[in-house]
Coordinates of C-alpha atoms in Angstrom, one line a residue:
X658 CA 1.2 21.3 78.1
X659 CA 0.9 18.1 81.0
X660 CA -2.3 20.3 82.2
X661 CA -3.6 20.9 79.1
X662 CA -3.1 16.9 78.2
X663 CA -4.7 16.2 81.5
X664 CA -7.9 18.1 81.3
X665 CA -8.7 16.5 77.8
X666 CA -8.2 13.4 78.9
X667 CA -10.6 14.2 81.8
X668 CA -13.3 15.5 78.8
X669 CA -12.4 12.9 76.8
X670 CA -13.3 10.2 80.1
X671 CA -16.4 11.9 80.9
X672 CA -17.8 12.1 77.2
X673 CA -17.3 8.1 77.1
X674 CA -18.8 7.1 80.5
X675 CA -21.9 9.3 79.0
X676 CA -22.1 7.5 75.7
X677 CA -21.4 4.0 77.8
X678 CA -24.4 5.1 80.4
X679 CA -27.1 6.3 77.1
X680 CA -26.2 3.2 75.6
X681 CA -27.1 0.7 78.4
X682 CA -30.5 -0.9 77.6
X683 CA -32.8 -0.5 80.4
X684 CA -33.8 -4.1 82.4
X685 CA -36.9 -5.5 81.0
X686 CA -39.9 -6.7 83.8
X687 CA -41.7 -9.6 82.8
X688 CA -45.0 -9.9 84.6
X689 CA -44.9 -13.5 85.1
X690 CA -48.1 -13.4 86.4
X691 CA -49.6 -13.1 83.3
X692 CA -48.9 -16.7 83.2
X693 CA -49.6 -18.1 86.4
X694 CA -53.6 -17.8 86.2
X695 CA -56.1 -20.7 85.9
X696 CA -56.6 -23.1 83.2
X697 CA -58.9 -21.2 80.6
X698 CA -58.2 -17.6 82.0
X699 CA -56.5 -16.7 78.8
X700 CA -58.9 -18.5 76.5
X701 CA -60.0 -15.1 74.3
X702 CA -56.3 -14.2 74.2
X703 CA -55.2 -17.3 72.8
X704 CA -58.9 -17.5 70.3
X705 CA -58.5 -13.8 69.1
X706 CA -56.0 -10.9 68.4
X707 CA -57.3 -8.6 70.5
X708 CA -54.4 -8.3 72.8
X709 CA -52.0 -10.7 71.6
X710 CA -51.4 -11.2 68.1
X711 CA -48.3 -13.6 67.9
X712 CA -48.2 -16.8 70.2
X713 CA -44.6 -18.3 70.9
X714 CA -44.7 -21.7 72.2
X715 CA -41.9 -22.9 74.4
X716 CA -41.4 -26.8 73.9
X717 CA -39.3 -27.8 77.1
X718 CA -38.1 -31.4 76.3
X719 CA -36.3 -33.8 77.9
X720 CA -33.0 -35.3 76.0
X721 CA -34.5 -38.2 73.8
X722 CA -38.3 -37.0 74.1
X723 CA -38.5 -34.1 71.8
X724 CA -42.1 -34.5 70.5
X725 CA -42.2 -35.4 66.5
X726 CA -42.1 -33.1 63.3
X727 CA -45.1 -34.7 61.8
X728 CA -47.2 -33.8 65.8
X729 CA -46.3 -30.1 65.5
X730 CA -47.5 -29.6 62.5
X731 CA -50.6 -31.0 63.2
X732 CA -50.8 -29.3 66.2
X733 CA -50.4 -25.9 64.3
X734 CA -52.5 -26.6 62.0
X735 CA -54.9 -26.9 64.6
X736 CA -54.0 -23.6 66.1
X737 CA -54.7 -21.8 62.9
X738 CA -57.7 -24.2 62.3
X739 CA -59.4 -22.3 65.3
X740 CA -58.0 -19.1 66.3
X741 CA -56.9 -16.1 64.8
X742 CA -53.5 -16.2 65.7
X743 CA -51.0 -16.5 62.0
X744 CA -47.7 -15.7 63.8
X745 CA -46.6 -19.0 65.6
X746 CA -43.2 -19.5 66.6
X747 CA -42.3 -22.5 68.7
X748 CA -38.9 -22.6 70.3
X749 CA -37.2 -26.1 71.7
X750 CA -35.4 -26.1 74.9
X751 CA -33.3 -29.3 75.6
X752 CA -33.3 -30.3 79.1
X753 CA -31.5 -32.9 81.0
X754 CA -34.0 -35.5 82.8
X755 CA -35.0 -35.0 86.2
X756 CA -33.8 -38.3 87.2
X757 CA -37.6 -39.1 89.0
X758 CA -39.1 -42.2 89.1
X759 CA -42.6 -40.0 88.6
X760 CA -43.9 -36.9 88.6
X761 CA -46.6 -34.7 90.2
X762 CA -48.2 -31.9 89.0
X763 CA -46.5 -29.9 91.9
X764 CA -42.9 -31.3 90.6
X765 CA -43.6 -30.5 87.2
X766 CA -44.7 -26.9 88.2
X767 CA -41.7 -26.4 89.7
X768 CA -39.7 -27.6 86.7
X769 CA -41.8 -24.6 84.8
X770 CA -40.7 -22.4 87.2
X771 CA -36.7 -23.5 87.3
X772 CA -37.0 -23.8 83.4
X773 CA -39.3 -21.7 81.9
X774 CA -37.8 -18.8 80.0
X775 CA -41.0 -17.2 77.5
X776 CA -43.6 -15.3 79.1
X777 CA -46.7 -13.1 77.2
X778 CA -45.4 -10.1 76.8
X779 CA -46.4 -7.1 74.5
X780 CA -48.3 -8.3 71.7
X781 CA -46.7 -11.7 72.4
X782 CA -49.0 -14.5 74.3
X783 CA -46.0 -17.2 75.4
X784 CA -47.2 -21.0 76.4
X785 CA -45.3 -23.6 78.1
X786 CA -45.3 -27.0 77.4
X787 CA -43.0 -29.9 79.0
X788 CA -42.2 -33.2 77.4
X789 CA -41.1 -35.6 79.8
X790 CA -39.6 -38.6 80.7
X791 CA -41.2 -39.8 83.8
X792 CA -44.9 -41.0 83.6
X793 CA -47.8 -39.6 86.3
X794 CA -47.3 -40.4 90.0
X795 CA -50.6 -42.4 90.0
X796 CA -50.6 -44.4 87.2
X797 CA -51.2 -48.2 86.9
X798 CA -49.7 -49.6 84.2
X799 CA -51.0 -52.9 84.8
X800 CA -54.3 -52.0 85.0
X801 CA -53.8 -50.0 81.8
X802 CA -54.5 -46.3 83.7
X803 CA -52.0 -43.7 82.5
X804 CA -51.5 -40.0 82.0
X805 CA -50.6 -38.9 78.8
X806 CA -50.8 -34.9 79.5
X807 CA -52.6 -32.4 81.8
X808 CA -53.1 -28.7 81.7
X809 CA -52.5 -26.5 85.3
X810 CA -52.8 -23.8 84.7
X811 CA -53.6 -21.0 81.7
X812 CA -50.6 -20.9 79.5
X813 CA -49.0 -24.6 80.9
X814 CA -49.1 -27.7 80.1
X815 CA -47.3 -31.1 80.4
X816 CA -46.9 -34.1 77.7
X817 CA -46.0 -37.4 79.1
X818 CA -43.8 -38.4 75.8
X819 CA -42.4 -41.4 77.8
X820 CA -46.0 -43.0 78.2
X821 CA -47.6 -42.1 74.8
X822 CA -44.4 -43.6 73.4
X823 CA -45.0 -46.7 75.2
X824 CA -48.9 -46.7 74.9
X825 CA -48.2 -46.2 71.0
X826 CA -46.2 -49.2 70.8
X827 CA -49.2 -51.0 71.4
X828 CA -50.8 -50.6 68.7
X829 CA -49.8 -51.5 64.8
X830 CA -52.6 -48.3 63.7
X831 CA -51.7 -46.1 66.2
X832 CA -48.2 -43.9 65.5
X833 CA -46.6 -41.9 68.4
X834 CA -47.2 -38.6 66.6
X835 CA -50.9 -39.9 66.5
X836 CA -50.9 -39.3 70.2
X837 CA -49.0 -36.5 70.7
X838 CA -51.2 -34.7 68.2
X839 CA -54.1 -36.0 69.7
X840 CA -53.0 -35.5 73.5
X841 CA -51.2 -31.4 72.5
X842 CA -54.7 -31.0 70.8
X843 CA -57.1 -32.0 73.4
X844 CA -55.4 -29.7 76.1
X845 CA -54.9 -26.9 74.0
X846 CA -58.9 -27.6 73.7
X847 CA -58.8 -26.4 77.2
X848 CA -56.5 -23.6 76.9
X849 CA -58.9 -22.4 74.5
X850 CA -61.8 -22.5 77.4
X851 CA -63.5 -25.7 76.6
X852 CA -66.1 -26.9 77.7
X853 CA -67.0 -24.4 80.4
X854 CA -63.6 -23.2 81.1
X855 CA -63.3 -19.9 80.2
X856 CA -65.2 -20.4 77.2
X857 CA -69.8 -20.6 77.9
X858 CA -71.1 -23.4 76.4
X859 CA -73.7 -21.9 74.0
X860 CA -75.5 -25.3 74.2
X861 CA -76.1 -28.1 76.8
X862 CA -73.0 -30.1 76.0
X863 CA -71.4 -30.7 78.3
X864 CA -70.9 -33.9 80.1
X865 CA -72.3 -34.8 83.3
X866 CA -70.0 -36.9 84.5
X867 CA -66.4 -35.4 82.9
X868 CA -66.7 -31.5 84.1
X869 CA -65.1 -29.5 81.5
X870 CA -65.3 -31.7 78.7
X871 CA -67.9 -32.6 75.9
X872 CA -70.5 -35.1 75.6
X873 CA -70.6 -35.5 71.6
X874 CA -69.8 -38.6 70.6
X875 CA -66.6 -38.2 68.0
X876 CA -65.4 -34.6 69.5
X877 CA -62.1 -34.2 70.3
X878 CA -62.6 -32.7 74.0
X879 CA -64.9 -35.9 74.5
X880 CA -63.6 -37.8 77.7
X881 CA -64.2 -41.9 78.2
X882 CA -65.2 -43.3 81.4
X883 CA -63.8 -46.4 81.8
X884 CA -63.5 -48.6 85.0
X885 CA -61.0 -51.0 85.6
X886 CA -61.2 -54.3 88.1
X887 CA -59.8 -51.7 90.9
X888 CA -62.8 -49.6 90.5
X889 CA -60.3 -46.7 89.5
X890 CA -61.5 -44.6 86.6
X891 CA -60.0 -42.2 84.3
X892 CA -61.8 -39.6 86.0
X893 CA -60.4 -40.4 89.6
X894 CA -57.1 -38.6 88.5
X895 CA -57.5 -35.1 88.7
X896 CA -58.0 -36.6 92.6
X897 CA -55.3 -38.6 93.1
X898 CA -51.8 -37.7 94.5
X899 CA -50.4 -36.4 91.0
X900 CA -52.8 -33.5 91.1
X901 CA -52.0 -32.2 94.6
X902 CA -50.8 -29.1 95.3
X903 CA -51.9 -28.1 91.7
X904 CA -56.0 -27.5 90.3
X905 CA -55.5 -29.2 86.8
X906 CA -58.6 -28.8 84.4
X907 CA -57.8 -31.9 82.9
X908 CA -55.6 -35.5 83.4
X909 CA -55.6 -36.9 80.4
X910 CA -55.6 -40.8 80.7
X911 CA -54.6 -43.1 77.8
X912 CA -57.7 -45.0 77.4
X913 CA -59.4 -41.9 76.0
X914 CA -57.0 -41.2 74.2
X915 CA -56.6 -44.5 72.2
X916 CA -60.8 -44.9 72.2
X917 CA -60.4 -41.2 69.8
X918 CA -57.6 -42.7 68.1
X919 CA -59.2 -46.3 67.3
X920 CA -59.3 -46.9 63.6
X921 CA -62.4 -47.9 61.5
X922 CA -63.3 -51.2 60.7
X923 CA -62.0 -50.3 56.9
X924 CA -59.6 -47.7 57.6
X925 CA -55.7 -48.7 58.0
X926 CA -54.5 -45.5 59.8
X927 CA -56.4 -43.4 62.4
X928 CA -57.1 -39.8 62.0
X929 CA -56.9 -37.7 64.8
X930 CA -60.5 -36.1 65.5
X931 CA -61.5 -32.5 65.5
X932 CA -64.3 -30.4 67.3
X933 CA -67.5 -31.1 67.2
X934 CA -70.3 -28.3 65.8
X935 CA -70.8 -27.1 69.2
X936 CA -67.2 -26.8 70.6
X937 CA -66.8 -24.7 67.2
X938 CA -69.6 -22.6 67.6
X939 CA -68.4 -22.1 71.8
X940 CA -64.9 -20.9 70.3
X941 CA -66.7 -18.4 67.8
X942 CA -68.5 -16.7 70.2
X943 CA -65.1 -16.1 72.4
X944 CA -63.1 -14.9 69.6
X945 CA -61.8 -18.1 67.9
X946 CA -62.5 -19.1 64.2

């Protein structure tokens, strides 16, 4: 009888350990690469559903610097505005502060990498993007020369909530979701492949002295040139030391920012502004709406 107990128990053993083994789900790779190409690489996967038909949106913030309700929505209105993409899920990941004075684009890649947890995947196209609390190693507040946001590389992208919350305050027209929408809107306008990133220009629109960005007066992916007493410019930092290490397609400085944003001589708010005719018709032609 002790035998016969013994060799069921030994069946019984064996016929577990074979349900336990069937029952373990296989590790999942994720081909981070996917991720880690060049600013506008992805621009058709993001326009079109092709390959990807759902985009999840990972919004890293730090504690006190989530972005606001009334930017996201803008901002996905904007993504349904010009792409095909209907499924959009955006999921918020509070993060403690660096504790840095500033930030370069090398630091705040290697945030991304420390932090990051979506990546594409199946029919699921996964984008990055990191509100902070530390402005740009190279601005100049005094001199009015900030970052407000830059993109680095094809699914990344950083928002300096910190500065567009101070840069806001500046203004009694200007609201910090004004900003945000406008500064989330004009990278994602590079995401999408603009102007000459990813995405031909169909037209000669482009500006001669901002590469990459639009030379209609009014468009959204316009970008102002303006000089300060130093001689710096707002096109001096893709060069500078926040840059370094990384090959941004756009530093987004405030002053172009708030020139978009300025209000009309009757209006009381501002209205953040949209694409121009041809950045739409550049979009169409690569898949977007």
């Amino acid at each position: 009888m002790g035998k016969f107990k013994l060799i069921m128990f030994l069946v019984l053993s064996a016929f577990i350990f074979s349900c336990s083994k069937n029952n373990t789900e296989p590790d999942v790779v994720i081909d981070k690469t996917l991720n880690l190409k060049s600013a506008g690489d992805s621009a058709n996967d993001i326009l079109s559903n092709d390959t990807y038909d759902k985009i999840q949106i990972e919004i890293a913030y730090v504690t006190g610097f989530r972005p606001t309700v009334t930017a996201i929505s803008d901002f996905t209105d904007f993504l349904k505005l010009h792409t095909y993409k209907e499924n959009i899920e955006f999921i918020y990941k509070e993060l403690d502060s660096p504790n840095e004075e500033n930030l370069t684009l090398q630091e705040i890649a290697d945030l991304e990498t420390e932090n990051r947890t979506v990546y594409s995947s199946g029919s699921t196209l996964a984008v990055y993007i990191y509100f902070s609390d530390a402005p740009s190693e190279d601005d100049v507040e005094d001199e009015g020369l900030v970052t407000l946001g830059a993109v680095y590389r094809n699914t990344s992208m950083i928002i300096h909530e910190g500065t567009i919350r101070k840069l806001a305050s500046q203004s009694l027209a200007v609201s910090n979701a004004d900003v945000e929408a406008a500064t989330l809107n004009h990278e994602f306008g590079h995401l999408f492949g603009l102007v000459n990133l990813g995405t031909e220009a169909l037209s000669d629109h482009e500006d001669v002295d901002a590469e990459n960005h639009c030379n209609v007066d009014g468009c959204l992916m316009r970008a102002e040139l303006q000089f300060t007493l130093s001689g710096k410019s707002s096109l001096d930092l893709k060069n500078g030391s926040y840059a370094k290490g990384q090959n941004p397609a756009c530093v987004l400085s405030g002053s172009t920012v708030m020139s978009l944003l300025q209000p009309s001589k009757t209006a009381r708010t501002v209205e953040v502004p949209g694409l121009d005719a041809a950045c739409v018709e550049d979009i169409q032609a690569n898949g977007g709406r």
